[in-house]
Short mmCIF file of N, CA, C and O in Angstrom, two decimals:
data_model
loop_
_atom_site.label_atom_id
_atom_site.label_comp_id
_atom_site.label_asym_id
_atom_site.label_seq_id
_atom_site.Cartn_x
_atom_site.Cartn_y
_atom_site.Cartn_z
N MET A 20 -13.39 -33.58 -32.08
CA MET A 20 -13.03 -33.58 -30.58
C MET A 20 -11.55 -32.97 -30.25
O MET A 20 -10.78 -33.77 -30.76
N SER A 21 -11.11 -32.33 -29.31
CA SER A 21 -10.22 -31.73 -29.05
C SER A 21 -9.11 -32.83 -28.10
O SER A 21 -9.69 -33.15 -27.25
N THR A 22 -7.78 -32.77 -28.07
CA THR A 22 -7.48 -33.90 -27.48
C THR A 22 -6.23 -33.02 -26.55
O THR A 22 -5.03 -33.28 -25.97
N ALA A 23 -6.13 -31.44 -26.91
CA ALA A 23 -5.30 -30.86 -25.88
C ALA A 23 -5.54 -31.02 -24.51
O ALA A 23 -6.31 -31.15 -23.69
N VAL A 24 -4.24 -30.76 -23.72
CA VAL A 24 -4.06 -31.28 -22.25
C VAL A 24 -3.56 -29.73 -21.63
O VAL A 24 -2.55 -29.06 -22.29
N ALA A 25 -3.94 -29.40 -20.57
CA ALA A 25 -4.21 -28.31 -19.70
C ALA A 25 -2.76 -28.57 -18.82
O ALA A 25 -2.61 -29.84 -18.66
N GLY A 26 -1.90 -27.37 -18.95
CA GLY A 26 -0.73 -27.69 -18.00
C GLY A 26 -1.17 -27.50 -16.76
O GLY A 26 -2.70 -27.15 -16.23
N LYS A 27 -0.32 -27.57 -15.78
CA LYS A 27 -0.49 -27.52 -14.08
C LYS A 27 -0.80 -25.70 -13.86
O LYS A 27 0.10 -25.18 -14.34
N GLY A 28 -2.05 -25.75 -13.20
CA GLY A 28 -2.33 -24.36 -12.69
C GLY A 28 -2.09 -23.39 -13.82
O GLY A 28 -2.68 -23.52 -15.10
N LEU A 29 -1.35 -22.31 -13.64
CA LEU A 29 -1.47 -21.07 -14.62
C LEU A 29 0.19 -20.96 -15.00
O LEU A 29 0.48 -20.23 -15.64
N GLU A 30 0.65 -22.52 -14.95
CA GLU A 30 2.21 -22.37 -15.48
C GLU A 30 2.17 -21.86 -17.15
O GLU A 30 1.44 -22.69 -18.08
N GLY A 31 2.88 -20.91 -17.47
CA GLY A 31 3.04 -20.07 -18.50
C GLY A 31 2.25 -19.27 -19.09
O GLY A 31 1.98 -19.03 -20.47
N VAL A 32 1.36 -19.17 -18.27
CA VAL A 32 -0.30 -18.20 -18.51
C VAL A 32 0.34 -16.88 -18.45
O VAL A 32 0.43 -16.48 -17.25
N VAL A 33 -0.22 -15.93 -19.17
CA VAL A 33 0.19 -14.59 -18.77
C VAL A 33 -1.22 -13.88 -18.59
O VAL A 33 -2.19 -13.93 -19.13
N ALA A 34 -1.33 -13.49 -17.02
CA ALA A 34 -2.40 -13.23 -16.48
C ALA A 34 -2.80 -11.90 -16.93
O ALA A 34 -3.96 -11.10 -17.11
N ALA A 35 -1.62 -11.01 -16.53
CA ALA A 35 -1.85 -9.71 -17.48
C ALA A 35 -0.31 -8.94 -17.79
O ALA A 35 0.76 -9.35 -16.87
N ASN A 36 -0.44 -7.73 -18.70
CA ASN A 36 0.65 -7.05 -18.94
C ASN A 36 1.27 -5.84 -18.00
O ASN A 36 -0.08 -5.37 -17.74
N SER A 37 1.85 -5.61 -17.43
CA SER A 37 2.07 -4.52 -16.67
C SER A 37 3.02 -3.37 -16.95
O SER A 37 4.17 -3.83 -17.09
N GLY A 38 3.08 -2.53 -16.67
CA GLY A 38 3.99 -1.18 -16.75
C GLY A 38 4.61 -1.04 -15.34
O GLY A 38 5.69 -0.43 -15.54
N ILE A 39 3.81 -1.00 -14.24
CA ILE A 39 4.55 -1.38 -13.40
C ILE A 39 5.70 -2.10 -12.70
O ILE A 39 6.24 -1.84 -12.30
N CYS A 40 5.39 -3.33 -12.92
CA CYS A 40 5.93 -4.41 -12.28
C CYS A 40 6.52 -5.40 -13.19
O CYS A 40 5.62 -5.63 -14.25
N TRP A 41 7.57 -6.28 -13.20
CA TRP A 41 7.83 -7.24 -14.17
C TRP A 41 8.36 -8.60 -12.92
O TRP A 41 9.06 -8.28 -12.07
N ILE A 42 7.59 -9.59 -13.35
CA ILE A 42 8.16 -10.74 -12.69
C ILE A 42 8.33 -11.90 -13.22
O ILE A 42 8.10 -12.29 -14.41
N ASP A 43 9.76 -12.34 -13.24
CA ASP A 43 10.65 -13.45 -13.95
C ASP A 43 10.94 -14.70 -12.78
O ASP A 43 11.67 -14.84 -12.20
N GLY A 44 10.07 -15.22 -12.84
CA GLY A 44 9.76 -16.64 -11.41
C GLY A 44 11.20 -17.34 -11.81
O GLY A 44 11.68 -18.03 -10.75
N GLU A 45 11.28 -17.76 -13.09
CA GLU A 45 12.36 -18.96 -12.81
C GLU A 45 13.99 -18.20 -12.96
O GLU A 45 14.59 -18.61 -12.41
N ALA A 46 13.77 -16.74 -13.06
CA ALA A 46 15.18 -15.87 -12.76
C ALA A 46 14.89 -15.48 -11.33
O ALA A 46 16.16 -14.94 -10.93
N GLY A 47 13.75 -15.32 -10.85
CA GLY A 47 13.94 -14.72 -9.61
C GLY A 47 13.88 -13.56 -9.20
O GLY A 47 14.13 -12.84 -8.46
N VAL A 48 13.25 -13.00 -10.41
CA VAL A 48 13.39 -11.32 -10.50
C VAL A 48 11.81 -10.76 -10.13
O VAL A 48 10.91 -11.14 -11.02
N LEU A 49 11.92 -9.48 -9.52
CA LEU A 49 10.63 -8.76 -9.28
C LEU A 49 11.34 -7.49 -9.56
O LEU A 49 12.28 -6.97 -8.66
N SER A 50 10.67 -6.59 -10.23
CA SER A 50 11.17 -5.41 -10.18
C SER A 50 9.69 -4.29 -10.53
O SER A 50 8.85 -5.00 -11.21
N TYR A 51 9.83 -2.97 -9.85
CA TYR A 51 8.94 -2.31 -10.00
C TYR A 51 9.67 -1.01 -10.85
O TYR A 51 10.69 -0.34 -10.34
N ARG A 52 9.12 -0.83 -11.98
CA ARG A 52 9.16 0.15 -12.77
C ARG A 52 10.55 0.36 -13.34
O ARG A 52 11.48 1.47 -13.28
N GLY A 53 11.04 -1.07 -13.40
CA GLY A 53 12.37 -1.10 -13.73
C GLY A 53 13.51 -1.15 -13.03
O GLY A 53 14.62 -1.78 -13.43
N ILE A 54 13.40 -1.19 -11.81
CA ILE A 54 14.51 -1.07 -10.71
C ILE A 54 13.97 -2.20 -9.97
O ILE A 54 12.74 -2.87 -9.31
N ASP A 55 14.97 -3.15 -9.60
CA ASP A 55 14.90 -4.38 -8.24
C ASP A 55 14.45 -4.52 -7.32
O ASP A 55 14.96 -3.20 -6.81
N ILE A 56 13.64 -5.00 -6.81
CA ILE A 56 12.81 -4.90 -5.47
C ILE A 56 13.80 -4.75 -4.75
O ILE A 56 13.91 -4.00 -3.67
N HIS A 57 15.50 -5.87 -4.50
CA HIS A 57 16.19 -6.02 -3.32
C HIS A 57 16.84 -4.33 -3.46
O HIS A 57 17.37 -4.02 -2.32
N GLU A 58 17.03 -3.89 -4.52
CA GLU A 58 17.72 -2.39 -4.87
C GLU A 58 16.73 -1.25 -3.78
O GLU A 58 17.25 -0.52 -3.07
N LEU A 59 15.38 -1.55 -4.11
CA LEU A 59 14.81 -0.68 -3.38
C LEU A 59 14.58 -0.84 -1.86
O LEU A 59 14.34 0.04 -1.11
N ALA A 60 14.53 -1.97 -1.59
CA ALA A 60 14.50 -2.45 -0.12
C ALA A 60 15.75 -1.93 0.54
O ALA A 60 15.30 -1.54 1.49
N VAL A 61 16.79 -1.85 -0.08
CA VAL A 61 17.82 -1.76 0.79
C VAL A 61 18.43 0.20 0.56
O VAL A 61 18.55 0.46 1.42
N HIS A 62 17.64 0.72 -0.28
CA HIS A 62 18.19 2.29 -0.82
C HIS A 62 16.93 3.37 -0.71
O HIS A 62 17.17 4.49 -0.56
N SER A 63 15.42 2.70 -0.82
CA SER A 63 14.58 3.25 -0.43
C SER A 63 13.28 3.29 0.76
O SER A 63 13.46 2.10 0.92
N THR A 64 12.68 4.61 0.92
CA THR A 64 11.97 3.94 1.76
C THR A 64 10.51 3.32 1.86
O THR A 64 10.27 3.68 0.20
N PHE A 65 9.73 3.31 2.34
CA PHE A 65 8.00 3.08 2.12
C PHE A 65 7.75 4.21 1.10
O PHE A 65 7.17 3.80 -0.11
N GLU A 66 7.88 5.21 1.53
CA GLU A 66 7.06 6.46 0.63
C GLU A 66 7.61 6.81 -0.57
O GLU A 66 7.06 7.12 -1.80
N GLU A 67 9.16 6.45 -0.53
CA GLU A 67 10.01 6.94 -2.03
C GLU A 67 9.52 5.60 -2.97
O GLU A 67 9.19 5.92 -4.15
N THR A 68 9.18 4.04 -2.45
CA THR A 68 8.77 3.34 -3.23
C THR A 68 7.44 3.39 -3.45
O THR A 68 7.07 3.00 -4.92
N THR A 69 6.39 3.77 -2.76
CA THR A 69 5.22 4.36 -3.11
C THR A 69 4.92 5.34 -3.95
O THR A 69 4.08 5.25 -5.28
N CYS A 70 5.59 6.35 -3.95
CA CYS A 70 5.74 7.28 -5.17
C CYS A 70 6.02 6.76 -6.29
O CYS A 70 5.49 7.01 -7.68
N LEU A 71 7.15 5.76 -6.45
CA LEU A 71 7.50 5.53 -7.91
C LEU A 71 6.42 4.54 -8.16
O LEU A 71 6.34 4.65 -9.67
N LEU A 72 5.71 3.56 -7.56
CA LEU A 72 4.52 2.84 -8.11
C LEU A 72 3.46 3.66 -9.04
O LEU A 72 3.00 3.49 -9.63
N TRP A 73 3.10 4.67 -7.94
CA TRP A 73 1.91 5.88 -8.05
C TRP A 73 2.04 6.67 -9.25
O TRP A 73 1.27 7.12 -10.15
N ASN A 74 3.85 7.28 -9.35
CA ASN A 74 3.76 8.45 -10.36
C ASN A 74 5.10 8.02 -11.38
O ASN A 74 5.18 8.58 -12.51
N GLY A 75 5.24 6.82 -11.00
CA GLY A 75 6.53 6.27 -12.31
C GLY A 75 7.68 6.72 -11.94
O GLY A 75 8.83 6.21 -12.82
N ILE A 76 8.18 7.43 -11.22
CA ILE A 76 9.63 8.15 -10.71
C ILE A 76 10.26 8.02 -9.72
O ILE A 76 9.12 8.24 -8.81
N LEU A 77 11.12 7.89 -8.98
CA LEU A 77 11.76 8.24 -7.57
C LEU A 77 11.51 9.51 -7.31
O LEU A 77 12.02 10.22 -8.31
N PRO A 78 10.90 10.22 -6.25
CA PRO A 78 10.97 11.18 -6.09
C PRO A 78 11.89 12.17 -5.68
O PRO A 78 12.91 11.48 -5.31
N SER A 79 12.48 13.37 -6.01
CA SER A 79 13.31 14.12 -5.55
C SER A 79 13.42 14.58 -3.99
O SER A 79 12.45 13.79 -3.68
N GLN A 80 14.24 14.93 -3.60
CA GLN A 80 13.97 15.13 -1.85
C GLN A 80 12.47 16.36 -1.91
O GLN A 80 11.98 15.98 -0.87
N LEU A 81 12.28 17.28 -2.40
CA LEU A 81 11.67 17.99 -2.02
C LEU A 81 10.41 17.42 -2.43
O LEU A 81 9.22 17.72 -1.99
N GLU A 82 9.87 16.71 -3.88
CA GLU A 82 8.87 15.96 -4.07
C GLU A 82 8.33 14.88 -2.88
O GLU A 82 7.44 14.62 -2.57
N LEU A 83 9.47 14.34 -2.33
CA LEU A 83 9.21 13.26 -1.08
C LEU A 83 8.76 13.87 -0.01
O LEU A 83 7.78 13.54 0.49
N ARG A 84 9.22 15.21 0.29
CA ARG A 84 8.66 15.88 1.31
C ARG A 84 7.32 16.24 1.21
O ARG A 84 6.23 16.16 2.26
N GLU A 85 6.69 16.75 -0.11
CA GLU A 85 5.19 17.17 -0.30
C GLU A 85 4.61 15.82 -0.34
O GLU A 85 3.47 15.95 -0.02
N PHE A 86 5.05 14.83 -0.83
CA PHE A 86 4.23 13.40 -0.67
C PHE A 86 4.22 12.98 0.53
O PHE A 86 2.97 12.55 1.08
N GLN A 87 5.03 13.05 1.48
CA GLN A 87 5.02 12.98 2.91
C GLN A 87 4.07 13.56 3.68
O GLN A 87 3.02 13.04 4.52
N SER A 88 3.90 14.81 3.20
CA SER A 88 2.81 15.69 3.56
C SER A 88 1.21 15.13 3.26
O SER A 88 0.66 15.65 4.24
N GLN A 89 1.35 14.67 2.03
CA GLN A 89 0.09 14.37 1.47
C GLN A 89 -0.34 13.31 2.21
O GLN A 89 -1.39 13.08 2.63
N LEU A 90 0.68 12.17 2.21
CA LEU A 90 0.26 11.12 3.12
C LEU A 90 0.08 11.20 4.69
O LEU A 90 -1.14 10.81 4.92
N THR A 91 0.68 12.24 5.28
CA THR A 91 0.11 12.59 6.44
C THR A 91 -1.17 13.02 6.72
O THR A 91 -1.68 12.96 7.85
N LEU A 92 -1.35 14.01 5.90
CA LEU A 92 -2.99 14.64 6.00
C LEU A 92 -4.06 13.29 5.77
O LEU A 92 -4.92 13.44 6.40
N ALA A 93 -3.49 12.48 4.56
CA ALA A 93 -4.66 11.47 4.43
C ALA A 93 -4.56 10.63 5.50
O ALA A 93 -5.75 10.08 5.86
N ARG A 94 -3.69 10.53 6.85
CA ARG A 94 -4.10 9.70 7.75
C ARG A 94 -4.88 10.17 8.78
O ARG A 94 -4.82 9.61 9.93
N SER A 95 -5.23 11.44 8.67
CA SER A 95 -5.57 11.83 9.86
C SER A 95 -6.86 11.32 10.52
O SER A 95 -7.50 11.04 9.52
N LEU A 96 -7.28 11.46 11.83
CA LEU A 96 -8.57 10.85 12.30
C LEU A 96 -8.94 12.21 13.02
O LEU A 96 -8.37 12.89 13.65
N ASP A 97 -10.39 12.06 12.77
CA ASP A 97 -10.94 13.02 13.87
C ASP A 97 -10.76 12.72 15.22
O ASP A 97 -10.79 11.61 15.38
N VAL A 98 -10.60 13.68 16.00
CA VAL A 98 -9.86 13.82 17.47
C VAL A 98 -11.08 12.57 17.99
O VAL A 98 -10.81 12.25 19.44
N ARG A 99 -12.39 12.67 17.85
CA ARG A 99 -13.32 12.04 18.82
C ARG A 99 -13.13 10.76 18.11
O ARG A 99 -13.24 9.52 19.17
N ILE A 100 -12.75 10.31 17.36
CA ILE A 100 -12.09 8.66 16.92
C ILE A 100 -11.21 8.45 17.73
O ILE A 100 -11.05 7.25 18.43
N VAL A 101 -10.28 9.49 17.83
CA VAL A 101 -8.74 9.02 18.52
C VAL A 101 -9.40 8.58 20.24
O VAL A 101 -9.06 7.72 20.67
N ASP A 102 -10.38 9.57 20.59
CA ASP A 102 -10.54 9.53 22.15
C ASP A 102 -11.52 8.36 22.03
O ASP A 102 -11.48 7.57 22.90
N LEU A 103 -12.01 7.96 21.27
CA LEU A 103 -13.25 6.51 21.39
C LEU A 103 -12.35 4.95 21.33
O LEU A 103 -12.51 4.65 22.38
N LEU A 104 -11.15 5.39 20.35
CA LEU A 104 -10.20 4.24 20.22
C LEU A 104 -9.61 4.38 21.60
O LEU A 104 -9.16 3.37 22.24
N ARG A 105 -8.88 5.29 22.13
CA ARG A 105 -8.47 5.47 23.39
C ARG A 105 -9.11 4.69 24.67
O ARG A 105 -8.86 4.46 25.54
N SER A 106 -10.62 4.94 24.56
CA SER A 106 -11.51 4.56 25.99
C SER A 106 -12.01 3.45 25.86
O SER A 106 -12.55 2.71 26.41
N VAL A 107 -11.88 2.32 24.55
CA VAL A 107 -12.27 0.97 24.39
C VAL A 107 -11.14 0.21 25.38
O VAL A 107 -9.98 0.36 25.33
N PRO A 108 -11.46 -0.84 25.83
CA PRO A 108 -10.80 -1.68 26.62
C PRO A 108 -9.71 -2.42 25.82
O PRO A 108 -10.18 -2.74 24.62
N SER A 109 -8.84 -2.88 26.81
CA SER A 109 -7.80 -3.52 25.82
C SER A 109 -8.22 -5.14 25.60
O SER A 109 -7.49 -5.97 25.18
N PHE A 110 -9.42 -5.68 26.62
CA PHE A 110 -9.79 -7.03 26.08
C PHE A 110 -11.23 -6.87 25.53
O PHE A 110 -12.02 -6.05 25.32
N GLY A 111 -11.67 -8.06 25.21
CA GLY A 111 -13.18 -8.38 24.64
C GLY A 111 -12.57 -8.33 23.06
O GLY A 111 -11.48 -8.31 22.46
N HIS A 112 -14.02 -8.70 22.61
CA HIS A 112 -13.80 -9.12 20.88
C HIS A 112 -14.19 -7.42 20.12
O HIS A 112 -14.59 -6.70 20.43
N ALA A 113 -12.89 -7.32 19.42
CA ALA A 113 -12.54 -6.13 18.47
C ALA A 113 -13.86 -5.77 17.72
O ALA A 113 -14.10 -4.42 17.47
N TYR A 114 -14.20 -6.90 16.75
CA TYR A 114 -15.62 -6.53 16.12
C TYR A 114 -16.63 -5.80 16.49
O TYR A 114 -17.20 -5.31 15.98
N GLY A 115 -16.77 -6.28 17.70
CA GLY A 115 -17.74 -5.69 18.23
C GLY A 115 -17.91 -4.12 19.06
O GLY A 115 -18.70 -3.72 19.56
N SER A 116 -17.03 -3.74 18.92
CA SER A 116 -16.74 -2.50 19.49
C SER A 116 -16.97 -1.31 18.78
O SER A 116 -16.85 -1.25 17.53
N ALA A 117 -17.38 -0.23 19.67
CA ALA A 117 -17.85 0.54 19.26
C ALA A 117 -17.19 1.76 18.72
O ALA A 117 -17.45 2.51 17.09
N ALA A 118 -15.76 1.34 18.70
CA ALA A 118 -14.69 2.32 18.36
C ALA A 118 -14.29 1.97 17.03
O ALA A 118 -14.37 2.76 15.91
N TYR A 119 -14.42 0.72 16.58
CA TYR A 119 -14.16 0.18 15.16
C TYR A 119 -15.38 0.08 14.32
O TYR A 119 -15.16 0.83 13.15
N ARG A 120 -16.59 0.49 14.85
CA ARG A 120 -17.77 0.98 14.14
C ARG A 120 -17.63 2.41 13.80
O ARG A 120 -17.66 2.84 12.48
N GLY A 121 -17.09 3.26 14.92
CA GLY A 121 -16.71 4.58 14.49
C GLY A 121 -16.04 4.67 13.59
O GLY A 121 -15.99 5.70 12.77
N LEU A 122 -14.92 3.80 13.34
CA LEU A 122 -13.87 4.52 12.74
C LEU A 122 -14.35 3.80 11.22
O LEU A 122 -13.92 4.70 10.16
N GLY A 123 -14.79 3.00 11.39
CA GLY A 123 -15.51 2.60 9.67
C GLY A 123 -16.51 3.50 9.20
O GLY A 123 -16.23 4.02 7.98
N ALA A 124 -17.26 4.21 10.22
CA ALA A 124 -18.37 5.09 9.76
C ALA A 124 -17.23 6.38 9.20
O ALA A 124 -17.99 7.07 8.27
N GLN A 125 -16.17 6.67 9.77
CA GLN A 125 -15.88 7.61 9.32
C GLN A 125 -14.69 7.43 8.12
O GLN A 125 -15.23 8.43 6.83
N LEU A 126 -14.37 6.36 7.63
CA LEU A 126 -13.65 5.99 6.66
C LEU A 126 -14.72 6.13 5.59
O LEU A 126 -14.39 6.48 4.39
N LEU A 127 -15.69 5.74 5.82
CA LEU A 127 -16.97 5.08 4.73
C LEU A 127 -17.63 6.89 4.59
O LEU A 127 -17.71 7.01 2.86
N ARG A 128 -17.45 7.84 5.19
CA ARG A 128 -17.65 9.04 4.69
C ARG A 128 -16.79 9.76 4.24
O ARG A 128 -16.97 11.08 3.25
N ARG A 129 -15.20 9.26 3.86
CA ARG A 129 -14.59 9.88 3.37
C ARG A 129 -14.40 9.77 1.79
O ARG A 129 -13.72 10.57 0.81
N ARG A 130 -15.16 8.67 1.25
CA ARG A 130 -15.11 7.97 0.26
C ARG A 130 -15.93 9.14 -0.74
O ARG A 130 -16.45 9.69 -0.92
#
């Protein structure tokens, strides 16, 4: 019969190894791809940080402009969905709204 005692929660347990982020809770360190998040927060935009996470490097100005264009294209909505969203009353329960159902249907078609 084993007499091992379990520690509290996940203390000391490595949940996964990652090449994307590093966490040292005792030292208060969180870094993405080797760059401290405090540096990213001060010196990088959301898009630059996203590019770093996805591609492993901070983008050049040209790469950043191309990446921003790709993100902009991915956010486009069919004009009918935009019209439908504008037509929804500002009161009532959002989950019952036809606009949100239509938006969900469009997102499902994109997959």
